[in-house]
């Protein structure tokens, strides 16, 4: 299946680009709408596009969450939280132009032929892409998006959340009510045609969406727990696993050392000029820099020491010691996320366990929370590659609570932060709790920020800027209405679910 990915890409490109002379001369054809294609030709490329979307989201947010920092300390966005000199924010287009438009085409063509299974998958990917996009940008086109209007109005994020919940419920209903008119499910590079896995994924996305509205919009935790349990009953990790170490850059994980960027609009990673933060190594992983004592067996599997066997870190945004070389800092390649053939996760089972742990803890069921917490930690350690003996030793150590009574919310959220390594969902959690150092012990606000950021420790980045190449041209009135037009203060406005 892996070697067929180029075939899927080519078929997809041909389907969307094939326009006859007669079509070209027909002035009544809406050229903004994609050409028709059967659902089986659409599903694989959309999954691949969503994988790229997930990577680029993580590549942006890993620096905001202080999983990474640059060696220089001078990157305008990653270190300074400054978009004023940025000429293109590709993540806006990744959602609308790449994933959402094609997911909508999958939904339309599936509805036309009565294939509810493909339609459900279209809705699932649409909701996932919408959720990750709105959690980066906030308000954005939604109810009038993808309808041929180049300047659709922006919907409030609360409206988007209501719509996502409705759409994911529709996907669940379709999967629970298969029809004899459904086309055979092929080219499913995610779950190989297993609809029970897609159903579990839909429940997981719903659990994530419901969790985002806590603890600020509501404190309704039981539906979250229920959705997690439904997801776990049929769970297989949704990952894009068609990567290898091929010279073909389309088949290389973008987090790998090849830093693949097969087309001009791809964003290569800068791990070779980045380092783990002090918060990451010392606060989260319990590393002692004086004695170089490793207390978490995941650490040497996530970052490699320098030639002297030392692990150096950098305080977020401060840049490396001027007396040291780049090579003196840990090598970030080679982990389960950063090989050329690494999988790109959309969600993981450990995220589900931590969602359940947080929801149970906040609802007062600390016994359930403790069990889910332990399962989450162990699942992540297995994914990283820790052996069973070291897992057992870690789980019985002072690095994690040893009883229900000892468990704190910070235990859950710090371990979830680590389990979401290089994934954008970690940034959602930090903003839900407003970077609280009681929830994230050891977290401090970077000092090397742009001039429009105050010294107030409560003022943190809350969202990313809209794509100026599209929105300042086609939707300037909406940006002005929101107060987002060339205004860095917009980056400080909390998401609806964080207020």
Short mmCIF file of C-alpha atoms in Angstrom, two decimals:
data_model
loop_
_atom_site.label_atom_id
_atom_site.label_comp_id
_atom_site.label_asym_id
_atom_site.label_seq_id
_atom_site.Cartn_x
_atom_site.Cartn_y
_atom_site.Cartn_z
CA UNK A 1 0.00 0.00 0.00
CA UNK A 2 2.86 2.38 0.83
CA UNK A 3 4.16 2.44 -2.73
CA UNK A 4 0.73 3.36 -4.06
CA UNK A 5 0.65 6.75 -2.39
CA UNK A 6 2.04 8.51 -5.47
CA UNK A 7 -0.66 6.85 -7.54
CA UNK A 8 -3.26 8.29 -5.19
CA UNK A 9 -1.71 11.74 -5.36
CA UNK A 10 -1.55 11.62 -9.16
CA UNK A 11 -5.09 10.35 -9.51
CA UNK A 12 -6.29 13.07 -7.18
CA UNK A 13 -4.44 15.78 -9.08
CA UNK A 14 -5.77 14.55 -12.41
CA UNK A 15 -9.31 14.38 -11.10
CA UNK A 16 -9.23 17.94 -9.83
CA UNK A 17 -7.42 19.41 -12.81
CA UNK A 18 -9.16 17.71 -15.72
CA UNK A 19 -11.44 20.28 -17.37
CA UNK A 20 -12.63 19.78 -20.94
CA UNK A 21 -12.76 22.49 -23.61
CA UNK A 22 -16.53 22.41 -23.41
CA UNK A 23 -16.39 22.97 -19.64
CA UNK A 24 -13.92 25.81 -20.11
CA UNK A 25 -16.20 27.59 -22.54
CA UNK A 26 -19.24 27.16 -20.32
CA UNK A 27 -19.42 30.48 -18.46
CA UNK A 28 -21.98 29.05 -16.06
CA UNK A 29 -19.45 26.64 -14.51
CA UNK A 30 -18.20 27.71 -11.08
CA UNK A 31 -14.45 27.28 -11.49
CA UNK A 32 -13.99 27.58 -7.71
CA UNK A 33 -15.71 24.24 -7.19
CA UNK A 34 -13.70 21.01 -7.62
CA UNK A 35 -14.44 18.66 -10.46
CA UNK A 36 -16.32 15.50 -9.60
CA UNK A 37 -14.58 12.29 -8.59
CA UNK A 38 -15.73 9.04 -7.08
CA UNK A 39 -15.23 8.84 -3.30
CA UNK A 40 -12.69 6.02 -3.45
CA UNK A 41 -10.32 8.30 -5.40
CA UNK A 42 -10.58 11.08 -2.84
CA UNK A 43 -10.12 9.41 0.53
CA UNK A 44 -6.40 8.62 0.41
CA UNK A 45 -5.18 12.04 -0.77
CA UNK A 46 -7.33 13.78 1.85
CA UNK A 47 -5.79 11.66 4.60
CA UNK A 48 -2.33 12.57 3.26
CA UNK A 49 -3.22 16.27 3.18
CA UNK A 50 -4.47 16.09 6.77
CA UNK A 51 -1.19 14.49 7.79
CA UNK A 52 0.73 17.45 6.39
CA UNK A 53 -1.69 19.75 8.19
CA UNK A 54 -1.05 17.99 11.52
CA UNK A 55 2.71 18.21 11.03
CA UNK A 56 2.68 21.94 10.25
CA UNK A 57 0.41 22.67 13.21
CA UNK A 58 2.84 20.88 15.51
CA UNK A 59 5.82 22.57 13.88
CA UNK A 60 4.31 25.93 14.82
CA UNK A 61 2.96 25.20 18.29
CA UNK A 62 5.85 23.12 19.70
CA UNK A 63 7.71 26.39 20.26
CA UNK A 64 4.74 28.09 21.96
CA UNK A 65 4.38 25.15 24.36
CA UNK A 66 8.11 25.22 25.11
CA UNK A 67 8.75 21.70 23.91
CA UNK A 68 11.31 23.29 21.61
CA UNK A 69 13.18 26.56 21.29
CA UNK A 70 15.53 27.82 18.61
CA UNK A 71 19.29 27.92 19.11
CA UNK A 72 19.44 31.54 17.97
CA UNK A 73 16.54 32.95 20.00
CA UNK A 74 15.76 35.32 17.13
CA UNK A 75 12.98 33.61 15.20
CA UNK A 76 10.22 36.20 14.87
CA UNK A 77 7.30 33.82 15.41
CA UNK A 78 8.79 30.97 17.42
CA UNK A 79 10.82 33.12 19.82
CA UNK A 80 9.26 36.58 19.63
CA UNK A 81 5.56 35.76 19.04
CA UNK A 82 5.64 38.37 16.28
CA UNK A 83 3.79 37.97 12.97
CA UNK A 84 4.34 41.54 11.75
CA UNK A 85 7.02 40.53 9.22
CA UNK A 86 5.36 37.25 8.16
CA UNK A 87 4.07 37.37 4.59
CA UNK A 88 2.21 34.07 4.54
CA UNK A 89 0.48 31.92 7.16
CA UNK A 90 0.10 28.65 5.31
CA UNK A 91 -1.91 26.85 7.98
CA UNK A 92 -5.00 28.87 7.06
CA UNK A 93 -4.78 27.51 3.52
CA UNK A 94 -3.92 24.01 4.71
CA UNK A 95 -7.39 23.84 6.21
CA UNK A 96 -9.52 25.66 3.64
CA UNK A 97 -7.69 25.02 0.37
CA UNK A 98 -6.29 21.56 1.02
CA UNK A 99 -8.30 19.56 3.52
CA UNK A 100 -11.72 21.17 3.94
CA UNK A 101 -12.40 21.81 0.25
CA UNK A 102 -11.55 18.22 -0.64
CA UNK A 103 -13.37 16.76 2.35
CA UNK A 104 -16.42 18.72 1.20
CA UNK A 105 -16.03 17.23 -2.26
CA UNK A 106 -15.85 13.75 -0.69
CA UNK A 107 -19.04 14.46 1.26
CA UNK A 108 -20.90 15.76 -1.82
CA UNK A 109 -19.93 12.91 -4.11
CA UNK A 110 -20.70 10.34 -1.42
CA UNK A 111 -24.13 11.83 -0.84
CA UNK A 112 -24.82 11.85 -4.57
CA UNK A 113 -24.23 8.12 -4.91
CA UNK A 114 -25.60 7.13 -1.51
CA UNK A 115 -22.34 5.98 0.07
CA UNK A 116 -22.85 6.82 3.71
CA UNK A 117 -19.57 5.20 4.74
CA UNK A 118 -17.49 7.54 2.60
CA UNK A 119 -19.66 10.49 3.61
CA UNK A 120 -19.04 9.72 7.27
CA UNK A 121 -15.27 9.68 6.69
CA UNK A 122 -15.55 13.01 4.89
CA UNK A 123 -17.34 14.49 7.89
CA UNK A 124 -14.79 13.07 10.33
CA UNK A 125 -11.83 14.56 8.49
CA UNK A 126 -13.72 17.82 7.98
CA UNK A 127 -14.40 18.11 11.71
CA UNK A 128 -10.82 17.23 12.62
CA UNK A 129 -9.44 19.83 10.24
CA UNK A 130 -11.97 22.44 11.39
CA UNK A 131 -11.24 21.74 15.05
CA UNK A 132 -7.50 22.07 14.66
CA UNK A 133 -7.88 25.19 12.51
CA UNK A 134 -10.28 27.09 14.77
CA UNK A 135 -8.11 26.21 17.77
CA UNK A 136 -5.24 28.01 16.03
CA UNK A 137 -7.14 31.01 14.63
CA UNK A 138 -10.36 31.32 16.63
CA UNK A 139 -13.18 32.93 14.64
CA UNK A 140 -13.04 32.02 10.96
CA UNK A 141 -15.31 31.35 7.95
CA UNK A 142 -17.55 28.38 8.69
CA UNK A 143 -21.28 28.58 7.93
CA UNK A 144 -20.66 30.34 4.59
CA UNK A 145 -17.30 28.75 3.79
CA UNK A 146 -16.77 26.56 0.70
CA UNK A 147 -19.84 27.98 -1.03
CA UNK A 148 -18.10 29.96 -3.77
CA UNK A 149 -17.96 33.27 -1.89
CA UNK A 150 -14.35 34.53 -1.87
CA UNK A 151 -15.12 36.75 1.14
CA UNK A 152 -17.19 34.61 3.50
CA UNK A 153 -18.03 36.13 6.89
CA UNK A 154 -16.24 34.90 9.97
CA UNK A 155 -18.25 32.89 12.48
CA UNK A 156 -17.77 33.15 16.22
CA UNK A 157 -15.84 30.19 17.57
CA UNK A 158 -18.80 29.14 19.70
CA UNK A 159 -20.88 28.74 16.52
CA UNK A 160 -18.10 26.66 14.97
CA UNK A 161 -18.01 24.40 18.00
CA UNK A 162 -21.78 23.87 17.87
CA UNK A 163 -21.47 22.99 14.19
CA UNK A 164 -18.62 20.57 14.75
CA UNK A 165 -20.58 18.69 17.39
CA UNK A 166 -23.54 18.42 15.04
CA UNK A 167 -21.36 17.20 12.19
CA UNK A 168 -19.48 14.60 14.22
CA UNK A 169 -22.82 13.27 15.47
CA UNK A 170 -23.94 12.95 11.85
CA UNK A 171 -20.79 10.98 11.07
CA UNK A 172 -21.44 8.67 14.02
CA UNK A 173 -25.05 8.14 12.93
CA UNK A 174 -23.97 7.26 9.39
CA UNK A 175 -21.40 4.74 10.63
CA UNK A 176 -23.89 3.14 12.98
CA UNK A 177 -26.45 2.75 10.17
CA UNK A 178 -24.69 1.17 7.17
CA UNK A 179 -26.67 0.95 3.96
CA UNK A 180 -26.60 -1.53 1.10
CA UNK A 181 -25.97 1.34 -1.31
CA UNK A 182 -22.58 2.05 0.29
CA UNK A 183 -19.67 1.74 -2.10
CA UNK A 184 -17.00 -0.76 -0.99
CA UNK A 185 -14.46 1.09 1.13
CA UNK A 186 -11.07 0.98 -0.58
CA UNK A 187 -7.94 3.13 -0.61
CA UNK A 188 -8.42 3.75 3.13
CA UNK A 189 -4.81 4.38 4.11
CA UNK A 190 -5.80 5.06 7.70
CA UNK A 191 -7.78 2.01 8.84
CA UNK A 192 -7.74 -0.27 5.79
CA UNK A 193 -11.52 -0.14 5.46
CA UNK A 194 -12.41 -0.96 9.08
CA UNK A 195 -15.42 1.25 9.86
CA UNK A 196 -15.35 0.33 13.54
CA UNK A 197 -12.02 2.17 13.75
CA UNK A 198 -13.49 5.20 12.03
CA UNK A 199 -16.39 5.13 14.47
CA UNK A 200 -13.99 5.01 17.41
CA UNK A 201 -12.05 7.94 15.92
CA UNK A 202 -15.27 9.96 15.61
CA UNK A 203 -16.04 9.39 19.29
CA UNK A 204 -12.47 10.41 20.18
CA UNK A 205 -12.77 13.67 18.24
CA UNK A 206 -16.06 14.37 19.99
CA UNK A 207 -14.41 13.73 23.38
CA UNK A 208 -11.62 16.16 22.49
CA UNK A 209 -14.09 18.86 21.41
CA UNK A 210 -16.14 18.47 24.58
CA UNK A 211 -12.99 18.63 26.70
CA UNK A 212 -11.96 21.92 25.09
CA UNK A 213 -15.04 23.60 26.53
CA UNK A 214 -13.90 22.74 30.05
CA UNK A 215 -13.13 24.10 32.57
CA UNK A 216 -14.15 27.54 31.31
CA UNK A 217 -17.33 27.25 29.22
CA UNK A 218 -18.79 24.42 31.28
CA UNK A 219 -17.83 21.71 33.76
CA UNK A 220 -19.81 18.86 32.22
CA UNK A 221 -17.32 16.00 32.38
CA UNK A 222 -19.42 12.82 32.22
CA UNK A 223 -20.16 13.07 28.45
CA UNK A 224 -16.41 13.33 27.87
CA UNK A 225 -15.76 10.15 29.82
CA UNK A 226 -18.58 8.39 27.95
CA UNK A 227 -17.13 9.36 24.57
CA UNK A 228 -13.65 8.22 25.56
CA UNK A 229 -15.02 4.83 26.61
CA UNK A 230 -16.84 4.48 23.29
CA UNK A 231 -13.64 5.38 21.45
CA UNK A 232 -11.52 2.94 23.42
CA UNK A 233 -13.91 0.08 22.66
CA UNK A 234 -12.78 -0.01 19.02
CA UNK A 235 -9.54 1.93 19.10
CA UNK A 236 -6.70 1.76 16.64
CA UNK A 237 -4.42 4.79 16.50
CA UNK A 238 -5.28 7.02 13.51
CA UNK A 239 -1.84 7.64 12.04
CA UNK A 240 -0.44 8.35 8.61
CA UNK A 241 2.11 5.56 8.28
CA UNK A 242 3.01 5.50 4.60
CA UNK A 243 6.37 7.13 5.16
CA UNK A 244 9.70 5.44 4.54
CA UNK A 245 13.23 6.71 3.99
CA UNK A 246 12.76 7.10 0.26
CA UNK A 247 14.50 9.78 -1.71
CA UNK A 248 11.00 10.75 -2.83
CA UNK A 249 10.17 13.62 -0.49
CA UNK A 250 6.44 12.85 -0.57
CA UNK A 251 7.25 9.61 1.23
CA UNK A 252 9.37 11.14 3.99
CA UNK A 253 8.02 12.19 7.37
CA UNK A 254 8.49 15.95 7.57
CA UNK A 255 9.79 15.74 11.14
CA UNK A 256 12.72 13.59 9.96
CA UNK A 257 16.32 14.70 9.34
CA UNK A 258 15.68 15.07 5.62
CA UNK A 259 13.42 18.04 6.53
CA UNK A 260 11.27 17.19 3.53
CA UNK A 261 9.59 19.99 1.61
CA UNK A 262 8.50 18.44 -1.69
CA UNK A 263 6.69 21.59 -2.86
CA UNK A 264 7.22 25.32 -2.39
CA UNK A 265 4.45 25.68 0.19
CA UNK A 266 5.66 22.89 2.50
CA UNK A 267 7.31 23.93 5.76
CA UNK A 268 10.56 22.09 6.52
CA UNK A 269 11.40 21.44 10.15
CA UNK A 270 14.23 23.35 11.83
CA UNK A 271 15.14 20.73 14.41
CA UNK A 272 18.80 20.98 13.43
CA UNK A 273 18.75 24.57 14.71
CA UNK A 274 16.54 23.93 17.73
CA UNK A 275 16.98 22.48 21.21
CA UNK A 276 14.86 21.14 24.05
CA UNK A 277 13.84 23.77 26.55
CA UNK A 278 14.85 23.82 30.18
CA UNK A 279 11.16 23.42 31.03
CA UNK A 280 11.06 20.24 28.94
CA UNK A 281 14.14 18.52 30.36
CA UNK A 282 14.14 19.73 33.95
CA UNK A 283 10.53 20.53 34.88
CA UNK A 284 8.73 17.85 32.89
CA UNK A 285 11.30 15.06 32.72
CA UNK A 286 13.01 15.66 36.07
CA UNK A 287 16.52 15.87 34.60
CA UNK A 288 19.26 17.10 36.94
CA UNK A 289 21.66 19.23 34.85
CA UNK A 290 24.30 19.38 37.60
CA UNK A 291 24.75 15.64 38.02
CA UNK A 292 23.38 14.84 34.53
CA UNK A 293 21.01 12.38 36.20
CA UNK A 294 18.23 11.00 33.98
CA UNK A 295 15.05 10.26 35.92
CA UNK A 296 12.73 9.52 33.01
CA UNK A 297 13.76 6.67 30.66
CA UNK A 298 11.99 8.41 27.77
CA UNK A 299 14.48 11.25 27.75
CA UNK A 300 17.40 9.56 25.91
CA UNK A 301 14.85 8.16 23.43
CA UNK A 302 13.51 11.64 22.66
CA UNK A 303 16.77 13.62 22.59
CA UNK A 304 20.34 12.46 22.10
CA UNK A 305 23.24 13.83 24.18
CA UNK A 306 26.16 15.69 22.68
CA UNK A 307 29.50 14.06 21.95
CA UNK A 308 30.52 14.44 25.61
CA UNK A 309 27.38 12.62 26.74
CA UNK A 310 25.81 15.80 28.14
CA UNK A 311 22.26 17.06 27.82
CA UNK A 312 22.10 20.83 27.55
CA UNK A 313 18.90 22.81 27.34
CA UNK A 314 17.92 26.40 26.62
CA UNK A 315 15.41 28.63 28.40
CA UNK A 316 12.66 29.34 25.87
CA UNK A 317 13.52 32.21 23.46
CA UNK A 318 16.86 33.07 25.11
CA UNK A 319 19.12 31.39 22.55
CA UNK A 320 22.18 29.25 23.14
CA UNK A 321 25.22 30.13 25.17
CA UNK A 322 27.45 32.20 22.87
CA UNK A 323 30.49 30.24 24.01
CA UNK A 324 29.00 26.96 22.82
CA UNK A 325 28.51 25.44 19.38
CA UNK A 326 25.25 24.14 17.92
CA UNK A 327 26.60 20.60 18.25
CA UNK A 328 26.85 21.01 22.02
CA UNK A 329 23.07 20.77 22.26
CA UNK A 330 21.01 17.58 22.01
CA UNK A 331 20.17 15.98 18.68
CA UNK A 332 16.38 16.03 18.28
CA UNK A 333 16.25 13.52 15.43
CA UNK A 334 15.73 9.79 15.80
CA UNK A 335 12.78 9.74 18.22
CA UNK A 336 9.48 8.03 17.48
CA UNK A 337 8.29 11.33 15.98
CA UNK A 338 11.45 12.54 14.24
CA UNK A 339 12.70 9.77 11.97
CA UNK A 340 12.27 9.93 8.21
CA UNK A 341 9.91 6.96 8.48
CA UNK A 342 8.04 8.02 11.63
CA UNK A 343 4.26 7.89 11.67
CA UNK A 344 2.31 11.14 11.86
CA UNK A 345 -0.38 10.74 14.52
CA UNK A 346 -3.79 12.38 14.27
CA UNK A 347 -4.66 11.20 17.80
CA UNK A 348 -3.23 8.55 20.11
CA UNK A 349 -4.56 6.19 22.74
CA UNK A 350 -2.53 8.00 25.40
CA UNK A 351 -4.30 11.25 24.59
CA UNK A 352 -7.60 9.45 25.18
CA UNK A 353 -6.41 8.13 28.54
CA UNK A 354 -5.31 11.61 29.60
CA UNK A 355 -8.60 13.14 28.44
CA UNK A 356 -10.37 10.62 30.65
CA UNK A 357 -7.96 11.22 33.53
CA UNK A 358 -8.53 14.99 33.44
CA UNK A 359 -12.30 14.68 33.11
CA UNK A 360 -12.50 12.15 35.94
CA UNK A 361 -10.21 14.21 38.18
CA UNK A 362 -12.20 17.39 37.61
CA UNK A 363 -15.48 15.57 38.25
CA UNK A 364 -14.19 14.21 41.56
CA UNK A 365 -13.62 10.58 40.61
CA UNK A 366 -9.94 10.41 41.47
CA UNK A 367 -9.87 6.62 41.43
CA UNK A 368 -10.87 6.58 37.77
CA UNK A 369 -8.49 9.46 37.11
CA UNK A 370 -5.56 7.63 38.69
CA UNK A 371 -6.15 4.48 36.65
CA UNK A 372 -6.49 6.43 33.39
CA UNK A 373 -3.40 8.48 34.27
CA UNK A 374 -1.30 5.37 34.77
CA UNK A 375 -2.54 3.86 31.50
CA UNK A 376 -1.72 7.08 29.67
CA UNK A 377 1.83 7.23 30.97
CA UNK A 378 2.49 3.56 30.24
CA UNK A 379 1.02 3.83 26.73
CA UNK A 380 3.29 6.76 25.90
CA UNK A 381 6.35 5.04 27.32
CA UNK A 382 5.67 2.03 25.12
CA UNK A 383 5.29 4.26 22.09
CA UNK A 384 8.59 5.99 22.79
CA UNK A 385 10.30 2.60 23.05
CA UNK A 386 10.92 2.15 26.78
CA UNK A 387 11.27 -1.50 27.78
CA UNK A 388 8.95 -3.16 30.29
CA UNK A 389 11.48 -3.25 33.13
CA UNK A 390 12.17 0.48 32.90
CA UNK A 391 8.46 1.25 32.63
CA UNK A 392 7.79 -0.67 35.84
CA UNK A 393 10.66 1.08 37.62
CA UNK A 394 9.47 4.50 36.53
CA UNK A 395 5.87 3.83 37.52
CA UNK A 396 6.99 2.89 41.03
CA UNK A 397 9.30 5.91 41.37
CA UNK A 398 8.78 9.35 42.89
CA UNK A 399 8.47 10.79 39.37
CA UNK A 400 4.78 9.90 39.35
CA UNK A 401 2.13 9.74 42.12
CA UNK A 402 1.90 6.38 43.82
CA UNK A 403 -1.67 6.59 45.06
CA UNK A 404 -5.05 8.11 44.34
CA UNK A 405 -4.54 10.56 47.19
CA UNK A 406 -1.26 11.83 45.70
CA UNK A 407 -2.62 12.52 42.20
CA UNK A 408 -2.84 16.20 41.27
CA UNK A 409 -4.16 17.90 38.15
CA UNK A 410 -0.61 18.98 37.37
CA UNK A 411 0.48 15.32 37.21
CA UNK A 412 -2.13 14.65 34.53
CA UNK A 413 -1.43 17.75 32.48
CA UNK A 414 2.38 17.55 32.60
CA UNK A 415 2.34 13.92 31.48
CA UNK A 416 -0.23 14.70 28.80
CA UNK A 417 1.98 17.58 27.60
CA UNK A 418 4.83 15.10 27.19
CA UNK A 419 2.63 12.51 25.48
CA UNK A 420 1.58 15.19 22.98
CA UNK A 421 5.18 15.77 21.92
CA UNK A 422 5.24 17.87 18.72
CA UNK A 423 1.44 17.81 18.48
CA UNK A 424 -0.70 20.96 18.42
CA UNK A 425 -3.18 19.66 20.99
CA UNK A 426 -0.65 20.43 23.74
CA UNK A 427 -1.09 24.14 23.02
CA UNK A 428 -4.86 23.86 23.40
CA UNK A 429 -4.43 22.46 26.91
CA UNK A 430 -2.00 25.17 27.97
CA UNK A 431 -4.39 27.89 26.84
CA UNK A 432 -7.40 26.21 28.47
CA UNK A 433 -5.51 26.55 31.75
CA UNK A 434 -3.93 29.86 30.73
CA UNK A 435 -0.34 28.70 31.15
CA UNK A 436 -0.95 28.33 34.89
CA UNK A 437 2.28 27.38 36.66
CA UNK A 438 0.23 25.47 39.22
CA UNK A 439 -0.93 23.22 36.39
CA UNK A 440 2.44 23.33 34.59
CA UNK A 441 5.01 23.66 37.42
CA UNK A 442 8.22 25.31 36.28
CA UNK A 443 6.66 27.08 33.28
CA UNK A 444 7.77 30.68 32.89
CA UNK A 445 6.93 33.27 30.26
CA UNK A 446 9.71 33.88 27.72
CA UNK A 447 11.54 37.17 28.14
CA UNK A 448 12.89 37.65 24.62
CA UNK A 449 9.56 38.71 23.10
CA UNK A 450 8.56 41.44 20.64
CA UNK A 451 8.11 44.96 22.03
CA UNK A 452 4.31 44.79 22.02
CA UNK A 453 4.33 42.02 24.63
CA UNK A 454 4.25 43.43 28.15
CA UNK A 455 6.10 42.11 31.19
CA UNK A 456 2.78 40.96 32.64
CA UNK A 457 3.18 37.25 33.37
CA UNK A 458 -0.48 36.66 32.51
CA UNK A 459 -0.08 37.93 28.94
CA UNK A 460 0.67 34.91 26.71
CA UNK A 461 0.12 34.14 23.04
CA UNK A 462 -3.44 32.89 22.51
CA UNK A 463 -3.77 32.46 18.74
CA UNK A 464 -1.85 32.79 15.49
CA UNK A 465 -2.34 35.44 12.83
CA UNK A 466 -4.61 34.96 9.85
CA UNK A 467 -3.09 34.43 6.41
CA UNK A 468 -2.43 37.94 5.16
CA UNK A 469 -2.01 36.85 1.54
CA UNK A 470 -5.63 35.73 1.37
CA UNK A 471 -7.51 37.45 4.18
CA UNK A 472 -6.10 40.95 3.81
CA UNK A 473 -7.07 40.81 0.15
CA UNK A 474 -10.43 39.03 0.24
CA UNK A 475 -11.64 39.52 3.80
CA UNK A 476 -10.16 42.77 5.11
CA UNK A 477 -13.54 44.05 6.42
CA UNK A 478 -13.90 40.94 8.58
CA UNK A 479 -10.37 41.34 9.96
CA UNK A 480 -11.13 44.97 10.77
CA UNK A 481 -14.42 44.02 12.44
CA UNK A 482 -12.61 41.57 14.68
CA UNK A 483 -9.72 43.94 15.38
CA UNK A 484 -7.32 41.49 13.77
CA UNK A 485 -6.11 43.55 10.81
CA UNK A 486 -2.33 44.04 11.21
CA UNK A 487 -2.91 44.23 14.95
CA UNK A 488 -0.58 42.27 17.24
CA UNK A 489 -3.01 42.79 20.12
CA UNK A 490 -5.25 40.22 18.42
CA UNK A 491 -2.71 37.52 19.32
CA UNK A 492 -3.46 38.22 23.00
CA UNK A 493 -7.23 37.68 22.77
CA UNK A 494 -8.26 34.44 24.44
CA UNK A 495 -10.12 31.75 22.57
CA UNK A 496 -13.85 31.47 23.28
CA UNK A 497 -13.26 28.26 25.21
CA UNK A 498 -10.55 29.90 27.36
CA UNK A 499 -12.59 32.89 28.55
#
